[in-house]
XYZ file of C-alpha atoms in Angstrom:
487
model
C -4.656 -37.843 6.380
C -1.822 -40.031 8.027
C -1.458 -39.332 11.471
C 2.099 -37.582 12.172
C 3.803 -36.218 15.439
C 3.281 -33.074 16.829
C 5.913 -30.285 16.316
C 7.753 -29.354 19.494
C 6.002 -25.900 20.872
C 8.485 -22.600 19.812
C 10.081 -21.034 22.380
C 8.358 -17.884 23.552
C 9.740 -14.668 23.384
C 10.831 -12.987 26.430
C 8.776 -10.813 28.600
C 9.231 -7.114 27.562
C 9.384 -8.171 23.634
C 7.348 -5.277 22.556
C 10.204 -2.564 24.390
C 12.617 -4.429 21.976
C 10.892 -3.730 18.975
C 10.166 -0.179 20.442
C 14.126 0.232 20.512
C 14.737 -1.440 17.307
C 12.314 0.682 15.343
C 14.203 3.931 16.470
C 17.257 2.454 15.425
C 17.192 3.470 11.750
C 20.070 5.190 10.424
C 19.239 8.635 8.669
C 17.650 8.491 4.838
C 17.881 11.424 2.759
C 16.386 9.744 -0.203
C 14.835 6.471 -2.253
C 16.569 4.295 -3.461
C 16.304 3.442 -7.246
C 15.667 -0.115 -8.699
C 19.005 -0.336 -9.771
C 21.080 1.044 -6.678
C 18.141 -1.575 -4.445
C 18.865 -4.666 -5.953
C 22.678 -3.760 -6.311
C 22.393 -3.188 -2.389
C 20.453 -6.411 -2.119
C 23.187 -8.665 -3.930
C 26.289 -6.846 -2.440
C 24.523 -8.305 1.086
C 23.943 -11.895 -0.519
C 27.609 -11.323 -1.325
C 28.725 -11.045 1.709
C 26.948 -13.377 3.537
C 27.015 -16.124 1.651
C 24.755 -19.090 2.463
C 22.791 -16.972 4.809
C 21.389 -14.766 2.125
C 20.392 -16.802 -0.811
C 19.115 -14.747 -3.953
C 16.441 -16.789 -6.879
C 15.102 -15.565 -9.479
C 10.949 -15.868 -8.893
C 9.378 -14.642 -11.923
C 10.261 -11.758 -14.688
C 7.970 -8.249 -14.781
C 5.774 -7.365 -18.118
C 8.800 -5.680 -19.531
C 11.582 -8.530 -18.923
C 12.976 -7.253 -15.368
C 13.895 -10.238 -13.622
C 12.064 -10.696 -10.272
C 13.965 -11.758 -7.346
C 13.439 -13.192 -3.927
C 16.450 -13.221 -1.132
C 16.353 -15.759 1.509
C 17.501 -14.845 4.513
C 18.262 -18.153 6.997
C 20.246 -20.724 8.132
C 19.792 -23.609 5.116
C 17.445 -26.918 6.498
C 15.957 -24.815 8.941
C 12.540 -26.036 10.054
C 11.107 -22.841 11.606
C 8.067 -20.833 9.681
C 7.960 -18.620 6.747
C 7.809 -14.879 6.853
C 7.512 -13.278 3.821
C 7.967 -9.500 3.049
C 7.140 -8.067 -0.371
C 8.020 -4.037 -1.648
C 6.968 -2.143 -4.388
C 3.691 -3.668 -4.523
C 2.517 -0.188 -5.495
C 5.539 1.666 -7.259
C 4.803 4.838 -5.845
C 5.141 3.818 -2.403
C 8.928 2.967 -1.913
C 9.142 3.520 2.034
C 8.935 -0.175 1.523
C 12.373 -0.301 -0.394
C 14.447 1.590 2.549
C 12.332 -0.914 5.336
C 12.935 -4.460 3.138
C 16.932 -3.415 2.929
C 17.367 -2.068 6.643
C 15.774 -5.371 7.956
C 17.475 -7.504 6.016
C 20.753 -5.620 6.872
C 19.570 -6.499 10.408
C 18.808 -9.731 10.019
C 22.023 -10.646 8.796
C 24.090 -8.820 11.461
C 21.889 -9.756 14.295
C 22.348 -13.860 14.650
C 20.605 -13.418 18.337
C 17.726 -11.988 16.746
C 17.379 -13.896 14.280
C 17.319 -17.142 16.126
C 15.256 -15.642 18.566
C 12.676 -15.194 16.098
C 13.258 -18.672 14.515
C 11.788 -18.386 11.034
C 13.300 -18.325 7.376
C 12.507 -14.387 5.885
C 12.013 -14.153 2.265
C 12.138 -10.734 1.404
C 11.135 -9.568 -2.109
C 12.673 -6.020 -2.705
C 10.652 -4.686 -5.352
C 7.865 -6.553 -7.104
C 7.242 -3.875 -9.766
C 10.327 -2.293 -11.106
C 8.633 -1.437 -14.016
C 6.414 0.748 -12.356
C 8.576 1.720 -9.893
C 10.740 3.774 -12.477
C 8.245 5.243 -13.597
C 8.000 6.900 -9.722
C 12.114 7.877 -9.900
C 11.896 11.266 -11.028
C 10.974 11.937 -7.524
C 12.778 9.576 -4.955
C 15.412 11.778 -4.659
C 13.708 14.673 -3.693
C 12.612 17.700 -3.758
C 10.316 16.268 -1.203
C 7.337 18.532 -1.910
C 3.880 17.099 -2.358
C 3.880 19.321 -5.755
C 6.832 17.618 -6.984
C 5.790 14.389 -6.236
C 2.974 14.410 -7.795
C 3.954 15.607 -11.197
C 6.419 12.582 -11.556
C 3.456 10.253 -9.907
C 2.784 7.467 -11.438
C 0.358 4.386 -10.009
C -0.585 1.687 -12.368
C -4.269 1.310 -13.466
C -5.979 -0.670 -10.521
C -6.279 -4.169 -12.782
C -2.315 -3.597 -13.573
C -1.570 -3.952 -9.795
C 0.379 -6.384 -8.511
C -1.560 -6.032 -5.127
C -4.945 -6.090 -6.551
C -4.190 -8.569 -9.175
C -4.924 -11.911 -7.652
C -7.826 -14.230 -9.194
C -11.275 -13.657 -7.664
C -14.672 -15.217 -8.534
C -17.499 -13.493 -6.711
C -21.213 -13.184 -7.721
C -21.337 -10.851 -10.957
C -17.078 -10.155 -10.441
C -14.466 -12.164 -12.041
C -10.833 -11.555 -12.796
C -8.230 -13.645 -13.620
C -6.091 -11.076 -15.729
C -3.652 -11.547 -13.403
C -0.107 -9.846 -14.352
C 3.226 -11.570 -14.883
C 4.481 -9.847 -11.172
C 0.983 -10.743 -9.411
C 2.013 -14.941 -10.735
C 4.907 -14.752 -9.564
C 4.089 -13.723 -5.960
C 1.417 -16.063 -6.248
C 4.018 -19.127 -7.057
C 5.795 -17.377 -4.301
C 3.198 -17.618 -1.480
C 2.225 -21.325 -2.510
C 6.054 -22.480 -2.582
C 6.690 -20.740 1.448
C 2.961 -20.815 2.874
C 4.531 -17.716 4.729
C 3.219 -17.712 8.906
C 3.490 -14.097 8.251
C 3.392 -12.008 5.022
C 3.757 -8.175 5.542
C 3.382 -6.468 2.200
C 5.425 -2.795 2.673
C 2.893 0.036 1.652
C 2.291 3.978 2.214
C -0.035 6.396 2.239
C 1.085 10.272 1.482
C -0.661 12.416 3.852
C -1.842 12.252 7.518
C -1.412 9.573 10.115
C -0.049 5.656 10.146
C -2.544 3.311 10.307
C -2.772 -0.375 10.043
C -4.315 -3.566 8.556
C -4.026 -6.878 10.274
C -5.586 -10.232 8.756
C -6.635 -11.386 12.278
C -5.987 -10.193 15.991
C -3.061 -11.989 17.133
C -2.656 -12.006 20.907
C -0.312 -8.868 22.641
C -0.249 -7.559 18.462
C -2.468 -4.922 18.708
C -1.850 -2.779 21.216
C 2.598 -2.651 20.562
C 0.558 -1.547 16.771
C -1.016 1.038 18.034
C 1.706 2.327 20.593
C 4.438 1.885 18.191
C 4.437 5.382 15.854
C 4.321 7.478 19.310
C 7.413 5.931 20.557
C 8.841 7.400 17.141
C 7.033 10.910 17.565
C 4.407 10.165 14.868
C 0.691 10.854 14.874
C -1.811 7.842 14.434
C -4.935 8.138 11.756
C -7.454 9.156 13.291
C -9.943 10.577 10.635
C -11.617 8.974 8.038
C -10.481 5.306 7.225
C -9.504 4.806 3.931
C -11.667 1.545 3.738
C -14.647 2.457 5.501
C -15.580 -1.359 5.749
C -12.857 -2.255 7.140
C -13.120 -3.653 11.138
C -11.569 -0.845 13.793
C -9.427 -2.975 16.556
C -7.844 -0.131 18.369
C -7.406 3.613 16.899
C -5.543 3.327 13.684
C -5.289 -0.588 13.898
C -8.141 -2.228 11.305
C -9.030 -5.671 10.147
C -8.887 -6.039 6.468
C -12.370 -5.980 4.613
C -11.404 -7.780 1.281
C -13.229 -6.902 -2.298
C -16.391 -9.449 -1.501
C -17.567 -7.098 1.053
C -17.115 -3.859 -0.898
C -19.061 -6.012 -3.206
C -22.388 -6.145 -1.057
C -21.607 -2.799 0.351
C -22.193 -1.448 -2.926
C -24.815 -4.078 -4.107
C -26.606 -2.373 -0.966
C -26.223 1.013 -1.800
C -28.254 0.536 -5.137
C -24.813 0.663 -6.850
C -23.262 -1.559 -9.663
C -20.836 -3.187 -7.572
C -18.946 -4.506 -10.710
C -17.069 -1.946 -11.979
C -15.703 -0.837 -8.540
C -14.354 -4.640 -8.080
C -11.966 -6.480 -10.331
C -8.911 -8.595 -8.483
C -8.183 -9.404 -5.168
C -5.257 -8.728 -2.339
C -2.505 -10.947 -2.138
C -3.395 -10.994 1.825
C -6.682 -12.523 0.588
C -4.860 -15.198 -1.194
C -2.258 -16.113 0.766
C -4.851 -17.063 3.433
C -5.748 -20.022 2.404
C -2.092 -21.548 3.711
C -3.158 -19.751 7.058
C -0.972 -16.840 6.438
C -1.662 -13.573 8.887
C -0.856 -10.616 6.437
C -0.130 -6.856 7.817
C 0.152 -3.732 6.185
C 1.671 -1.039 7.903
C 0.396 2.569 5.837
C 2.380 5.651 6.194
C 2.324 8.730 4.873
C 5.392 11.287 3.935
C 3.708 14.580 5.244
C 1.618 14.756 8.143
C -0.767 17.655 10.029
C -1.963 18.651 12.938
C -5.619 17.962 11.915
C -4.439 14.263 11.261
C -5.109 12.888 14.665
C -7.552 16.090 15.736
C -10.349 14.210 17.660
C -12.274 17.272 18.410
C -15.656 18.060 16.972
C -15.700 20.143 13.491
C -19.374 22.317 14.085
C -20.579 20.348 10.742
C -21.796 16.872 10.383
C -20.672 13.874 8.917
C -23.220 13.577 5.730
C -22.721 17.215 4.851
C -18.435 16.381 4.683
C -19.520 13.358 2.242
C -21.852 14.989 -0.005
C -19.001 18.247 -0.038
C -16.823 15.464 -0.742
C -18.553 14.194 -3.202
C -19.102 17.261 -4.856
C -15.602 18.266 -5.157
C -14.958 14.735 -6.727
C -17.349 14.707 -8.950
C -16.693 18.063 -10.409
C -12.868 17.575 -10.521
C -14.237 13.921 -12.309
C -15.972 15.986 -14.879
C -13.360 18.500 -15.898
C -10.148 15.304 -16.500
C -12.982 12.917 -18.397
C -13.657 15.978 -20.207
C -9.805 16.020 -21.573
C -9.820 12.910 -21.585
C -12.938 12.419 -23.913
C -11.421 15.021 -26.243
C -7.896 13.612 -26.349
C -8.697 9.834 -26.902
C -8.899 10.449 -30.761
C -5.786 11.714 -31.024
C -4.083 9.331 -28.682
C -2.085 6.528 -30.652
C 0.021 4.919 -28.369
C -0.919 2.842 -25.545
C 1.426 4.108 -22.629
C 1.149 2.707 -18.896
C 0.073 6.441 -18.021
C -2.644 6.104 -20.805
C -3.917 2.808 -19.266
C -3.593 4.339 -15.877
C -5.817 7.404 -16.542
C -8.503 5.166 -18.879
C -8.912 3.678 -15.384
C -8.841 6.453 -12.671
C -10.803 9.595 -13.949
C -13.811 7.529 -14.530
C -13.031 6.653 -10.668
C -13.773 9.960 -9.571
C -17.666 9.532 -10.304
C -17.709 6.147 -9.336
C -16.306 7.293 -5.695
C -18.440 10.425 -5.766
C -21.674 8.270 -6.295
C -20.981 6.078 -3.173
C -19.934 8.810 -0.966
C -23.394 10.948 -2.304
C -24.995 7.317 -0.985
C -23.063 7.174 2.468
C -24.161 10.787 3.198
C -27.655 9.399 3.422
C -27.210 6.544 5.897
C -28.968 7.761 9.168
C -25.986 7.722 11.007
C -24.019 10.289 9.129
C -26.178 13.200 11.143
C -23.439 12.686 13.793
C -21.044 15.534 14.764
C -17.474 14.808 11.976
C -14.192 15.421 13.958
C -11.707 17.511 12.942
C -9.697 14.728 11.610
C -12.356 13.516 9.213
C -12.990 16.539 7.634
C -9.081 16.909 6.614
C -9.178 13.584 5.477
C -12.003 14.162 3.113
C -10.705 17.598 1.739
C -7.115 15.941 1.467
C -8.355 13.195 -0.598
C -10.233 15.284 -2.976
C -6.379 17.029 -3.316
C -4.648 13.563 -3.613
C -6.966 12.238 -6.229
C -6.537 15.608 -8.151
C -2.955 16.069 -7.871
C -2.072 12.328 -8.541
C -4.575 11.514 -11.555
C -4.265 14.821 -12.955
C -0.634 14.551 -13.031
C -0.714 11.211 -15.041
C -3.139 12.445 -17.245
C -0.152 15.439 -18.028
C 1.717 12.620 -18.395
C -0.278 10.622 -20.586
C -1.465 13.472 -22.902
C 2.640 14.765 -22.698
C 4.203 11.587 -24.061
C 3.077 12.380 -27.673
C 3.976 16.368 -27.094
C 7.588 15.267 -25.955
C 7.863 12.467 -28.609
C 6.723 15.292 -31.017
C 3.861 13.212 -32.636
C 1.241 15.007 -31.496
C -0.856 17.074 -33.512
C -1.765 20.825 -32.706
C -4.836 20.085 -31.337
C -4.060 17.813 -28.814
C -0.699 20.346 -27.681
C -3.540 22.966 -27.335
C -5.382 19.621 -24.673
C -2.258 18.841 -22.986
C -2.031 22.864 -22.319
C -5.366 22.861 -20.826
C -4.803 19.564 -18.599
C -1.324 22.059 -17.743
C -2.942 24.649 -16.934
C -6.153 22.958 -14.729
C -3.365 21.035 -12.938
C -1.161 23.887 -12.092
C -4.138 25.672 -10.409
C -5.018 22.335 -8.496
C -1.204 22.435 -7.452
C -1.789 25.688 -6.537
C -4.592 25.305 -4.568
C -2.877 22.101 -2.634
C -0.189 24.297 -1.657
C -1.934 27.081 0.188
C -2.701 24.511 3.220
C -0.593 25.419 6.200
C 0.472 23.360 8.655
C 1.823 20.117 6.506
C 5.034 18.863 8.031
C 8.013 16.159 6.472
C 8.475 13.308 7.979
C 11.777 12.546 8.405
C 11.937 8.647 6.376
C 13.839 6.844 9.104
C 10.954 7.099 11.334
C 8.738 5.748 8.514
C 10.556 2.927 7.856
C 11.015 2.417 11.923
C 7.314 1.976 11.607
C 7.509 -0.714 9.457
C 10.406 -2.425 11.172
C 9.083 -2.706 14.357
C 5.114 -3.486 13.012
C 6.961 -6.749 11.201
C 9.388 -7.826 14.072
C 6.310 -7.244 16.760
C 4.068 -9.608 14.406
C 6.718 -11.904 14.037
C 7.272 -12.434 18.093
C 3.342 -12.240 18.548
C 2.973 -15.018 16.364
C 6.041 -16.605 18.262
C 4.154 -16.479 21.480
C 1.212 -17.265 19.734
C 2.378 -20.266 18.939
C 4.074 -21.005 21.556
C 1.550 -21.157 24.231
C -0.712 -23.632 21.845
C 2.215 -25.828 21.608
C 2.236 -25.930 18.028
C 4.660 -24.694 15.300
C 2.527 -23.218 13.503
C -1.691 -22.016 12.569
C -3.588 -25.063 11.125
C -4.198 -24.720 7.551
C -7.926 -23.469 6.838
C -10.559 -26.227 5.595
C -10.082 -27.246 1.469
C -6.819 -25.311 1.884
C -3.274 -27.494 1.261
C -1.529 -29.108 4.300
């Protein structure tokens, strides 16, 4: 490789930078509700409208159904500075991501001393699966109660994600069904070679976490101080990648697919069906690119961030755990089973379900396995017992729901024959007592969705100016590609 000259060191940011983003993050204007893919990218263009040359919209790839995809570009044109790139909707059912791409590029726009402070190009991607996502808009306006929510759920199957979609080769595991969204961010990420790439996320229930590609210098600790400066509660129970690295409470590295691979492999499980694509964090890191996620949930509870011992230990939570899953596995593949007969058209809620009810036993089989590990005798805390109940709820009230769905297309179409009306009455009626059940815990509290999306604001400004500084004091512009990668 031709020698060339070394890029001028960025300036650092000033002292204090992580009070800044602390301020900025509570800065976020009152949401009452979700914005739909229509009223988003209407929002998006009226911006590129009025600041013209700053905001520059391109079409970057069109979704399964013909939805165009578009990027906006928000930066001075010629600019040398880094990449950041910012992707929403990568699951459709998580659209905090929607309100926090708009708001910061709304702030990006008004703030010029901000944005030359930070001294990168932002290309912000507002939703990367509109298909999906209106499939989720029955309930972005509200009522904003976990029952409602879940009935109009809607998550596509796990090889249909745009997140989880990227090519992967490993051992016994290959994919390269990649969809028409998950090409387009790839095209995306190879065009920019984004610094930074924060992908917009939530959870539902519980505490904010994070995941961070590597520790960047000063990063980690304005991460995990950020949600209490917004009156939030952290995670504190059980991860929801167990594999994945804990930097600080709440704050993880990201353990990509190779290592839930062997994990499994060493459990005596098949490690195949539990792995098909990979992250777009694990692909865009072959330009160098530091990825965050910042997870958040919509309701939250006292238990969330409950440190205190339970009385029980950890292996008997994982084998009640996987108990509960198992048997809630058995009663959906039973509809399922009966139902597929009858079931003539192939609907994304079909698909969806095909994939996630056979899930249930495949999680309830490696948290049986986990239970057995000698160091699940310890003492569980408080917060890792909610988690594990709550996630027996979430996988009940969001995959039962789609499979209401799925079996309720043909009912509403009025195709379906008696005996699968007399099935979709059954799923009905085991969901409604599951919905039931969810709604007897006490304690569960709103969170208002300003604060979430302050979350995310500040997490992506405070990796932006850590990677500033970063950079800064190695005198460089910018992290060396890795080995093989391009340069």
């Amino acid at each position: 490789m031709p020698e060339t000259a070394t890029a001028p060191a960025r300036q650092a940011p000033a002292p204090g930078w992580q009070e800044e983003v602390y301020r900025r993050a509570g800065e976020v204007p009152d949401i009452s509700a979700f914005p739909t893919v229509d009223a988003l990218l209407a929002d998006f263009h009226a911006l590129a409208a009025e600041h013209p040359g700053l905001v520059r919209p391109r079409r970057v790839g069109t979704s399964r159904l013909g939805e165009p995809l578009e990027a906006f570009t928000i930066g001075e044109a010629g600019a040398d500075g880094p990449a950041h790139l910012v992707v929403g909707g990568v699951h459709p059912n998580e659209p905090i991501g929607a309100c926090t791409a708009l708001h910061l590029a709304r702030l990006l726009c008004d703030d010029e001393g901000l944005r030359r402070r930070l001294g990168a190009t932002w290309h912000v991607v507002p939703c990367v699966d509109p298909d999906g996502a209106r499939l989720n808009e029955g309930w972005f306006a509200g009522p904003f109660d976990r029952g409602h929510y879940a009935r109009h759920f809607y998550r596509p199957a796990p090889a249909e994600q745009v997140e989880w979609s990227f090519p992967l080769a490993y051992e016994k595991a290959y994919f390269d069904q990649t969809t028409s969204e998950t090409f387009a961010l790839m095209r995306l990420i190879d065009d920019v070679r984004p610094e930074l790439m924060v992908t917009l996320h939530n959870g539902e229930m519980g505490g904010v976490y994070y995941y961070l590609s590597r520790e960047v210098p000063g990063l980690v600790p304005a991460l995990h101080a950020l949600p209490g400066h917004l009156g939030l509660r952290l995670a504190r129970g059980e991860p929801e990648d167990p594999l994945a690295p804990l930097w600080a409470d709440a704050v993880f590295g990201m353990a990509d697919v190779r290592s839930h691979y062997d994990h499994r492999e060493s459990l005596g499980l098949d490690p195949v069906g539990m792995v098909q694509g990979t992250s777009s964090a694990d692909y865009a890191s072959r330009h160098g690119t530091t990825s965050l996620v910042a997870e958040l949930p919509y309701w939250s509870h006292p238990a969330a961030d409950d440190t205190s011992e339970s009385g029980r230990t950890y292996a008997d939570v994982l084998r009640e755990k996987a108990d509960a899953l198992g048997a809630s596995g058995r009663e959906l593949a039973d509809l399922l089973a009966e139902a597929e007969p009858l079931l003539d058209q192939d609907t994304p809620f079909l698909r969806a379900s095909r994939a996630f009810v056979p899930m249930f036993a495949s999680l309830a089989e490696q948290e049986r396995a986990r239970s057995g590990a000698p160091d699940a005798s310890r003492p569980a805390r408080v917060a890792e017992v909610f988690d594990a109940e709550d996630l027996v709820r979430c996988f009940r009230l969001r995959y039962g729901g789609m499979l209401v769905r799925a079996l309720g297309a043909p009912v509403a179409a009025g195709t379906a024959p008696a005996l699968l009306r007399r099935l979709h009455a059954r799923a009905v009626a085991l969901y409604e007592r599951w919905q039931e059940e969810a709604a007897r815990l006490e304690g569960t509290e709103l969170l208002p969705i300003a604060r979430l999306v302050g979350v995310q604001v500040g997490s992506t400004l405070a990796a932006a100016l850590a990677l500033q500084a970063e950079q800064s004091a190695a005198g460089t512009d910018r992290p060396p590609s890795p080995e093989g990668s391009p340069s």
